[in-house]
């Protein structure tokens, strides 16, 4: 991991930052320097000719930043044991820099405190696999102390101290990126309120009992934001008009991501353009939901919607339709969307909105 840049405030800024990181000479130079360094470390324990660079200058997208990564692999020599592996590749060259032994002496002389697990190694052994990684952006909890997060960066000859400091702040931005809970209602406030209580309990938010007395305004959307300390704010706005009925498949989700199952401010930013919504798939290629709607198909006179376990929010209208036996849960795939008699995007505000899949 060498090369970091912050996410933009808009999709346009995101595209610019991503492209900058991909093409920036300095970041690529740092990355390739460590790639060559680690190739050399692996060659000490690998069969001749098996050290390969599987990925080079790959830019990963995370919630607060873009990260350039490269991947190196090799086949171990015969009669290599675990201690040989540790001796060859740890401490990791991406942390120490080059030459490894002299830079480690400098670090020891300059740094007054021990790093603990930070920049070392953390992992596990089992009969089937051995997995270790270098912990560089983690929270550490010491006995009788608060959590501590260490962070740093690589310094090269042409580094700019202000840019390096800004990059360091970017790397720990996830610590300050707190979130809040959301409910958006047009009706059925009792059901929304019940879901808000469950979400607050899940994320250890203080539930403000005054929320029980919130009244919805006729023909207006009420948006309630609940903060961790129990404060909340209410916004009212007009019901948006649906200017499009086109949807497309865009983006994947990991069904183990807990934020998929609750309505919070932790969400991706999208430019919808000519589309009503984007439909997302999970890691098993199963249909999940739209970015702000649930998905259903009509087939042979019956409505089907993906089960929650696929990685989706259990919307209020979804709950009502399932409870009234007007809809059935069923794992859906792209082919099911293609062969459906009708496709619907729906939620408690937009209701049932028939859409057309654009491939």
Tab-separated table of C-alpha atoms in Angstrom:
chain	number	residue	atom	x	y	z
A	1	UNK	CA	0.000	0.000	0.000
A	2	UNK	CA	1.741	3.126	-1.214
A	3	UNK	CA	-0.150	6.124	-2.568
A	4	UNK	CA	-3.118	7.745	-0.820
A	5	UNK	CA	-5.528	10.521	-1.740
A	6	UNK	CA	-8.757	11.727	-0.112
A	7	UNK	CA	-12.208	11.078	-1.558
A	8	UNK	CA	-13.865	14.056	-3.231
A	9	UNK	CA	-17.057	15.805	-2.173
A	10	UNK	CA	-18.721	14.951	-5.501
A	11	UNK	CA	-18.489	12.170	-8.078
A	12	UNK	CA	-16.610	14.559	-10.360
A	13	UNK	CA	-14.013	15.243	-7.653
A	14	UNK	CA	-13.797	11.504	-6.966
A	15	UNK	CA	-13.051	10.817	-10.630
A	16	UNK	CA	-10.390	13.527	-10.694
A	17	UNK	CA	-8.667	12.293	-7.509
A	18	UNK	CA	-8.765	8.675	-8.628
A	19	UNK	CA	-7.221	9.522	-11.987
A	20	UNK	CA	-4.595	11.741	-10.341
A	21	UNK	CA	-3.491	8.896	-8.060
A	22	UNK	CA	-3.343	6.466	-10.993
A	23	UNK	CA	-1.031	8.707	-12.976
A	24	UNK	CA	0.968	10.649	-10.357
A	25	UNK	CA	4.686	10.052	-10.864
A	26	UNK	CA	5.647	10.450	-7.191
A	27	UNK	CA	3.039	7.997	-5.870
A	28	UNK	CA	3.854	5.454	-8.562
A	29	UNK	CA	7.584	5.811	-7.840
A	30	UNK	CA	7.029	5.117	-4.123
A	31	UNK	CA	4.827	2.143	-4.947
A	32	UNK	CA	7.225	0.552	-7.440
A	33	UNK	CA	10.167	1.096	-5.078
A	34	UNK	CA	8.464	-0.985	-2.390
A	35	UNK	CA	7.285	-3.552	-4.946
A	36	UNK	CA	10.915	-4.121	-5.984
A	37	UNK	CA	11.950	-4.218	-2.321
A	38	UNK	CA	9.353	-6.869	-1.443
A	39	UNK	CA	10.150	-8.882	-4.569
A	40	UNK	CA	13.707	-9.037	-3.296
A	41	UNK	CA	12.534	-10.161	0.177
A	42	UNK	CA	10.371	-12.910	-1.317
A	43	UNK	CA	13.181	-14.120	-3.587
A	44	UNK	CA	15.098	-15.214	-0.467
A	45	UNK	CA	12.522	-17.951	0.227
A	46	UNK	CA	10.992	-18.517	-3.222
A	47	UNK	CA	11.715	-20.913	-6.035
A	48	UNK	CA	13.714	-19.301	-8.795
A	49	UNK	CA	11.569	-17.477	-11.328
A	50	UNK	CA	8.312	-17.702	-9.351
A	51	UNK	CA	8.209	-14.189	-7.871
A	52	UNK	CA	5.521	-12.337	-9.815
A	53	UNK	CA	3.734	-8.993	-9.596
A	54	UNK	CA	0.047	-9.917	-9.876
A	55	UNK	CA	-1.319	-6.366	-9.554
A	56	UNK	CA	0.478	-3.083	-10.082
A	57	UNK	CA	-0.832	0.416	-9.255
A	58	UNK	CA	-4.335	-0.872	-8.478
A	59	UNK	CA	-6.449	1.958	-6.987
A	60	UNK	CA	-8.885	0.787	-4.294
A	61	UNK	CA	-11.903	2.884	-3.319
A	62	UNK	CA	-12.706	3.249	0.378
A	63	UNK	CA	-15.168	5.390	2.279
A	64	UNK	CA	-12.768	8.266	3.001
A	65	UNK	CA	-9.886	7.748	0.560
A	66	UNK	CA	-8.426	6.095	-2.523
A	67	UNK	CA	-5.497	3.743	-1.901
A	68	UNK	CA	-2.943	2.550	-4.454
A	69	UNK	CA	-1.931	-1.082	-3.908
A	70	UNK	CA	0.189	-3.679	-5.661
A	71	UNK	CA	0.287	-7.433	-5.110
A	72	UNK	CA	3.298	-9.758	-5.230
A	73	UNK	CA	3.282	-13.562	-4.930
A	74	UNK	CA	5.763	-16.432	-5.093
A	75	UNK	CA	6.080	-20.199	-4.666
A	76	UNK	CA	8.066	-21.219	-1.582
A	77	UNK	CA	11.264	-23.179	-1.854
A	78	UNK	CA	11.207	-26.727	-0.510
A	79	UNK	CA	12.103	-27.148	3.178
A	80	UNK	CA	11.153	-23.556	4.071
A	81	UNK	CA	9.553	-23.288	7.502
A	82	UNK	CA	7.505	-20.526	9.090
A	83	UNK	CA	10.467	-18.943	10.870
A	84	UNK	CA	12.242	-18.590	7.515
A	85	UNK	CA	9.205	-16.765	6.123
A	86	UNK	CA	9.018	-14.373	9.074
A	87	UNK	CA	12.754	-13.729	8.946
A	88	UNK	CA	12.618	-12.875	5.240
A	89	UNK	CA	9.563	-10.628	5.033
A	90	UNK	CA	9.076	-9.082	8.490
A	91	UNK	CA	9.256	-6.313	9.445
A	92	UNK	CA	7.609	-5.387	6.186
A	93	UNK	CA	9.682	-3.330	3.774
A	94	UNK	CA	6.719	-1.070	3.054
A	95	UNK	CA	7.030	0.091	6.688
A	96	UNK	CA	10.794	0.220	7.159
A	97	UNK	CA	11.799	1.577	3.781
A	98	UNK	CA	15.196	0.778	2.314
A	99	UNK	CA	17.788	-0.252	3.306
A	100	UNK	CA	15.842	-2.129	5.965
A	101	UNK	CA	18.418	-2.597	8.732
A	102	UNK	CA	19.779	0.954	8.741
A	103	UNK	CA	16.315	2.544	8.644
A	104	UNK	CA	15.230	0.350	11.570
A	105	UNK	CA	18.223	1.652	13.543
A	106	UNK	CA	17.156	5.213	12.748
A	107	UNK	CA	13.577	4.503	13.837
A	108	UNK	CA	14.802	2.997	17.105
A	109	UNK	CA	17.023	5.995	17.796
A	110	UNK	CA	14.417	8.655	16.920
A	111	UNK	CA	11.169	7.206	18.314
A	112	UNK	CA	10.896	7.327	22.097
A	113	UNK	CA	7.865	5.043	22.493
A	114	UNK	CA	7.432	1.456	21.435
A	115	UNK	CA	4.996	0.903	18.599
A	116	UNK	CA	3.377	-2.249	19.965
A	117	UNK	CA	1.550	-4.162	17.260
A	118	UNK	CA	1.501	-1.087	14.998
A	119	UNK	CA	3.623	-1.709	11.870
A	120	UNK	CA	4.402	-5.239	13.084
A	121	UNK	CA	2.322	-8.246	12.167
A	122	UNK	CA	-1.012	-9.679	13.214
A	123	UNK	CA	-2.568	-12.897	11.983
A	124	UNK	CA	-3.500	-16.492	12.680
A	125	UNK	CA	-2.415	-20.051	11.939
A	126	UNK	CA	-4.670	-23.019	11.258
A	127	UNK	CA	-4.185	-26.473	9.712
A	128	UNK	CA	-5.521	-25.063	6.425
A	129	UNK	CA	-3.968	-21.626	6.107
A	130	UNK	CA	-1.624	-19.001	7.465
A	131	UNK	CA	-2.826	-15.402	7.199
A	132	UNK	CA	-0.853	-12.384	8.409
A	133	UNK	CA	-1.037	-8.678	7.692
A	134	UNK	CA	0.703	-5.458	8.656
A	135	UNK	CA	-1.497	-3.422	11.040
A	136	UNK	CA	-1.102	0.242	10.068
A	137	UNK	CA	-4.564	1.839	10.503
A	138	UNK	CA	-6.006	0.197	13.580
A	139	UNK	CA	-7.203	1.119	17.041
A	140	UNK	CA	-5.169	-0.417	19.871
A	141	UNK	CA	-6.579	-0.832	23.372
A	142	UNK	CA	-3.975	-0.980	26.103
A	143	UNK	CA	-4.702	-2.123	29.655
A	144	UNK	CA	-6.121	0.716	31.781
A	145	UNK	CA	-5.866	3.206	28.910
A	146	UNK	CA	-7.871	4.697	26.092
A	147	UNK	CA	-7.802	3.530	22.518
A	148	UNK	CA	-4.713	4.629	20.595
A	149	UNK	CA	-4.405	4.973	16.830
A	150	UNK	CA	-0.941	5.368	15.331
A	151	UNK	CA	-0.561	6.605	11.786
A	152	UNK	CA	2.302	7.593	9.543
A	153	UNK	CA	3.557	7.745	5.988
A	154	UNK	CA	6.507	7.141	3.729
A	155	UNK	CA	9.066	9.919	3.359
A	156	UNK	CA	11.210	10.098	0.229
A	157	UNK	CA	13.734	12.628	-1.067
A	158	UNK	CA	11.187	14.890	-2.758
A	159	UNK	CA	8.467	14.686	-0.085
A	160	UNK	CA	6.652	17.905	0.831
A	161	UNK	CA	6.087	18.153	4.589
A	162	UNK	CA	2.708	19.895	4.277
A	163	UNK	CA	1.430	17.332	1.768
A	164	UNK	CA	2.686	14.455	3.922
A	165	UNK	CA	0.918	15.912	6.980
A	166	UNK	CA	-2.319	16.326	5.015
A	167	UNK	CA	-2.067	12.722	3.796
A	168	UNK	CA	-1.625	11.566	7.391
A	169	UNK	CA	-4.828	13.371	8.379
A	170	UNK	CA	-6.601	11.742	5.440
A	171	UNK	CA	-5.544	8.297	6.636
A	172	UNK	CA	-7.221	8.762	10.029
A	173	UNK	CA	-10.291	10.572	8.731
A	174	UNK	CA	-12.328	7.404	9.258
A	175	UNK	CA	-12.029	7.957	13.029
A	176	UNK	CA	-13.854	11.284	12.819
A	177	UNK	CA	-16.374	10.202	10.227
A	178	UNK	CA	-19.240	9.606	12.634
A	179	UNK	CA	-22.703	8.813	11.358
A	180	UNK	CA	-26.322	9.322	12.327
A	181	UNK	CA	-29.548	7.336	11.986
A	182	UNK	CA	-32.271	8.240	9.509
A	183	UNK	CA	-35.987	7.638	9.101
A	184	UNK	CA	-37.871	9.109	6.146
A	185	UNK	CA	-41.641	8.828	6.380
A	186	UNK	CA	-44.781	9.865	4.565
A	187	UNK	CA	-47.087	7.714	6.700
A	188	UNK	CA	-46.937	4.754	9.141
A	189	UNK	CA	-44.780	6.713	11.605
A	190	UNK	CA	-45.347	4.037	14.264
A	191	UNK	CA	-43.554	1.476	12.057
A	192	UNK	CA	-40.734	3.906	11.262
A	193	UNK	CA	-40.389	4.737	14.945
A	194	UNK	CA	-40.122	1.069	15.867
A	195	UNK	CA	-37.375	0.593	13.289
A	196	UNK	CA	-35.554	3.681	14.576
A	197	UNK	CA	-35.581	2.249	18.104
A	198	UNK	CA	-34.100	-1.045	16.883
A	199	UNK	CA	-31.402	0.770	14.904
A	200	UNK	CA	-30.521	2.932	17.920
A	201	UNK	CA	-30.151	-0.168	20.061
A	202	UNK	CA	-27.980	-1.877	17.431
A	203	UNK	CA	-25.486	1.018	17.240
A	204	UNK	CA	-25.676	2.066	20.900
A	205	UNK	CA	-27.346	5.417	20.198
A	206	UNK	CA	-29.334	7.118	22.927
A	207	UNK	CA	-32.989	7.047	21.909
A	208	UNK	CA	-34.774	10.322	22.539
A	209	UNK	CA	-38.279	9.579	23.840
A	210	UNK	CA	-39.476	12.880	22.404
A	211	UNK	CA	-39.339	11.120	19.045
A	212	UNK	CA	-42.498	9.307	20.087
A	213	UNK	CA	-44.433	12.543	19.698
A	214	UNK	CA	-43.229	13.549	16.233
A	215	UNK	CA	-46.186	14.301	13.961
A	216	UNK	CA	-46.065	13.844	10.202
A	217	UNK	CA	-47.227	16.716	8.015
A	218	UNK	CA	-49.816	15.855	5.341
A	219	UNK	CA	-48.398	15.405	1.825
A	220	UNK	CA	-44.858	16.154	2.979
A	221	UNK	CA	-41.904	13.855	3.607
A	222	UNK	CA	-40.652	13.957	7.183
A	223	UNK	CA	-36.959	13.136	7.584
A	224	UNK	CA	-35.718	12.478	11.122
A	225	UNK	CA	-31.975	12.321	11.869
A	226	UNK	CA	-31.015	10.847	15.250
A	227	UNK	CA	-27.513	11.507	16.610
A	228	UNK	CA	-25.512	9.364	18.991
A	229	UNK	CA	-26.205	11.550	22.039
A	230	UNK	CA	-29.986	11.471	21.489
A	231	UNK	CA	-30.304	14.818	19.706
A	232	UNK	CA	-32.432	14.757	16.602
A	233	UNK	CA	-33.501	17.102	13.851
A	234	UNK	CA	-36.568	17.090	11.629
A	235	UNK	CA	-36.735	18.139	7.994
A	236	UNK	CA	-39.811	18.381	5.796
A	237	UNK	CA	-39.770	18.431	2.014
A	238	UNK	CA	-41.990	17.872	-0.984
A	239	UNK	CA	-42.509	14.411	-2.429
A	240	UNK	CA	-40.093	14.149	-5.388
A	241	UNK	CA	-41.554	13.557	-8.828
A	242	UNK	CA	-40.316	10.490	-10.678
A	243	UNK	CA	-38.887	11.787	-13.954
A	244	UNK	CA	-37.557	8.421	-15.126
A	245	UNK	CA	-38.453	4.759	-15.046
A	246	UNK	CA	-35.034	3.473	-16.123
A	247	UNK	CA	-32.745	1.502	-13.818
A	248	UNK	CA	-29.413	-0.175	-14.348
A	249	UNK	CA	-27.208	-2.593	-12.424
A	250	UNK	CA	-24.328	-0.706	-10.847
A	251	UNK	CA	-22.068	-1.626	-7.956
A	252	UNK	CA	-21.602	-4.580	-5.643
A	253	UNK	CA	-22.104	-4.935	-1.921
A	254	UNK	CA	-20.816	-7.338	0.697
A	255	UNK	CA	-23.755	-8.951	2.476
A	256	UNK	CA	-21.707	-9.074	5.707
A	257	UNK	CA	-21.669	-5.234	5.851
A	258	UNK	CA	-23.918	-4.399	8.791
A	259	UNK	CA	-24.774	-0.936	7.462
A	260	UNK	CA	-26.743	-2.482	4.585
A	261	UNK	CA	-29.397	-3.620	7.056
A	262	UNK	CA	-30.008	-0.280	8.777
A	263	UNK	CA	-30.924	3.200	7.581
A	264	UNK	CA	-28.023	5.498	8.435
A	265	UNK	CA	-25.935	8.245	6.880
A	266	UNK	CA	-23.328	5.634	5.930
A	267	UNK	CA	-24.090	5.392	2.241
A	268	UNK	CA	-22.462	5.876	-1.132
A	269	UNK	CA	-22.977	9.031	-3.175
A	270	UNK	CA	-24.494	8.580	-6.626
A	271	UNK	CA	-25.194	10.731	-9.652
A	272	UNK	CA	-28.395	9.245	-11.072
A	273	UNK	CA	-28.512	11.183	-14.325
A	274	UNK	CA	-31.179	9.629	-16.544
A	275	UNK	CA	-31.839	6.732	-14.159
A	276	UNK	CA	-34.415	6.402	-11.400
A	277	UNK	CA	-32.184	4.144	-9.284
A	278	UNK	CA	-29.265	1.732	-9.480
A	279	UNK	CA	-29.698	-1.935	-8.603
A	280	UNK	CA	-26.876	-3.557	-6.655
A	281	UNK	CA	-25.718	-7.177	-6.507
A	282	UNK	CA	-23.974	-8.928	-3.620
A	283	UNK	CA	-20.844	-11.080	-3.643
A	284	UNK	CA	-22.908	-14.099	-4.779
A	285	UNK	CA	-24.351	-12.217	-7.774
A	286	UNK	CA	-27.733	-12.090	-6.028
A	287	UNK	CA	-29.964	-9.040	-6.469
A	288	UNK	CA	-30.034	-6.938	-3.285
A	289	UNK	CA	-31.793	-3.582	-3.561
A	290	UNK	CA	-31.566	-0.174	-5.147
A	291	UNK	CA	-29.558	2.637	-3.595
A	292	UNK	CA	-32.732	3.977	-1.944
A	293	UNK	CA	-35.453	1.465	-2.857
A	294	UNK	CA	-36.272	-2.183	-2.422
A	295	UNK	CA	-36.640	-4.337	-5.540
A	296	UNK	CA	-39.466	-6.650	-6.590
A	297	UNK	CA	-40.442	-8.498	-9.736
A	298	UNK	CA	-43.833	-9.623	-10.990
A	299	UNK	CA	-43.783	-13.102	-12.501
A	300	UNK	CA	-46.885	-15.103	-13.436
A	301	UNK	CA	-49.063	-12.858	-11.301
A	302	UNK	CA	-46.912	-13.079	-8.150
A	303	UNK	CA	-44.603	-10.493	-6.574
A	304	UNK	CA	-41.125	-11.611	-5.434
A	305	UNK	CA	-38.492	-9.654	-3.514
A	306	UNK	CA	-34.996	-10.688	-2.292
A	307	UNK	CA	-34.691	-11.869	1.330
A	308	UNK	CA	-32.990	-9.534	3.807
A	309	UNK	CA	-29.992	-11.882	4.148
A	310	UNK	CA	-28.900	-10.912	0.634
A	311	UNK	CA	-27.803	-7.579	2.097
A	312	UNK	CA	-30.618	-5.055	2.155
A	313	UNK	CA	-32.760	-2.779	4.285
A	314	UNK	CA	-36.083	-4.218	5.399
A	315	UNK	CA	-38.138	-1.284	4.133
A	316	UNK	CA	-41.422	-0.323	5.787
A	317	UNK	CA	-43.518	-0.893	2.650
A	318	UNK	CA	-41.672	-4.165	2.138
A	319	UNK	CA	-42.628	-5.256	5.661
A	320	UNK	CA	-46.285	-4.373	5.048
A	321	UNK	CA	-46.515	-6.220	1.719
A	322	UNK	CA	-44.872	-9.337	3.137
A	323	UNK	CA	-47.036	-9.184	6.269
A	324	UNK	CA	-50.179	-8.960	4.126
A	325	UNK	CA	-48.968	-11.941	2.029
A	326	UNK	CA	-48.984	-9.804	-1.119
A	327	UNK	CA	-45.307	-10.487	-1.746
A	328	UNK	CA	-42.951	-13.466	-1.296
A	329	UNK	CA	-39.235	-13.571	-0.524
A	330	UNK	CA	-37.086	-15.259	-3.153
A	331	UNK	CA	-33.413	-15.025	-4.111
A	332	UNK	CA	-33.264	-13.220	-7.445
A	333	UNK	CA	-30.542	-12.984	-10.074
A	334	UNK	CA	-30.047	-10.738	-13.094
A	335	UNK	CA	-31.738	-13.349	-15.290
A	336	UNK	CA	-34.839	-13.100	-13.118
A	337	UNK	CA	-34.928	-9.363	-13.750
A	338	UNK	CA	-34.529	-9.913	-17.490
A	339	UNK	CA	-37.342	-12.473	-17.596
A	340	UNK	CA	-39.735	-10.672	-15.219
A	341	UNK	CA	-43.168	-9.568	-16.412
A	342	UNK	CA	-42.601	-6.308	-14.490
A	343	UNK	CA	-39.903	-4.827	-12.234
A	344	UNK	CA	-40.648	-2.494	-9.339
A	345	UNK	CA	-38.538	-0.168	-7.211
A	346	UNK	CA	-40.436	0.671	-4.045
A	347	UNK	CA	-40.240	2.275	-0.634
A	348	UNK	CA	-42.619	3.942	1.811
A	349	UNK	CA	-42.268	7.337	0.085
A	350	UNK	CA	-42.180	6.447	-3.623
A	351	UNK	CA	-44.565	3.483	-3.206
A	352	UNK	CA	-44.548	0.925	-6.078
A	353	UNK	CA	-42.695	2.451	-9.048
A	354	UNK	CA	-42.554	0.293	-12.186
A	355	UNK	CA	-39.147	0.483	-13.853
A	356	UNK	CA	-37.381	-0.717	-16.963
A	357	UNK	CA	-34.019	-2.481	-16.731
A	358	UNK	CA	-31.350	-1.017	-19.023
A	359	UNK	CA	-28.415	-3.340	-19.709
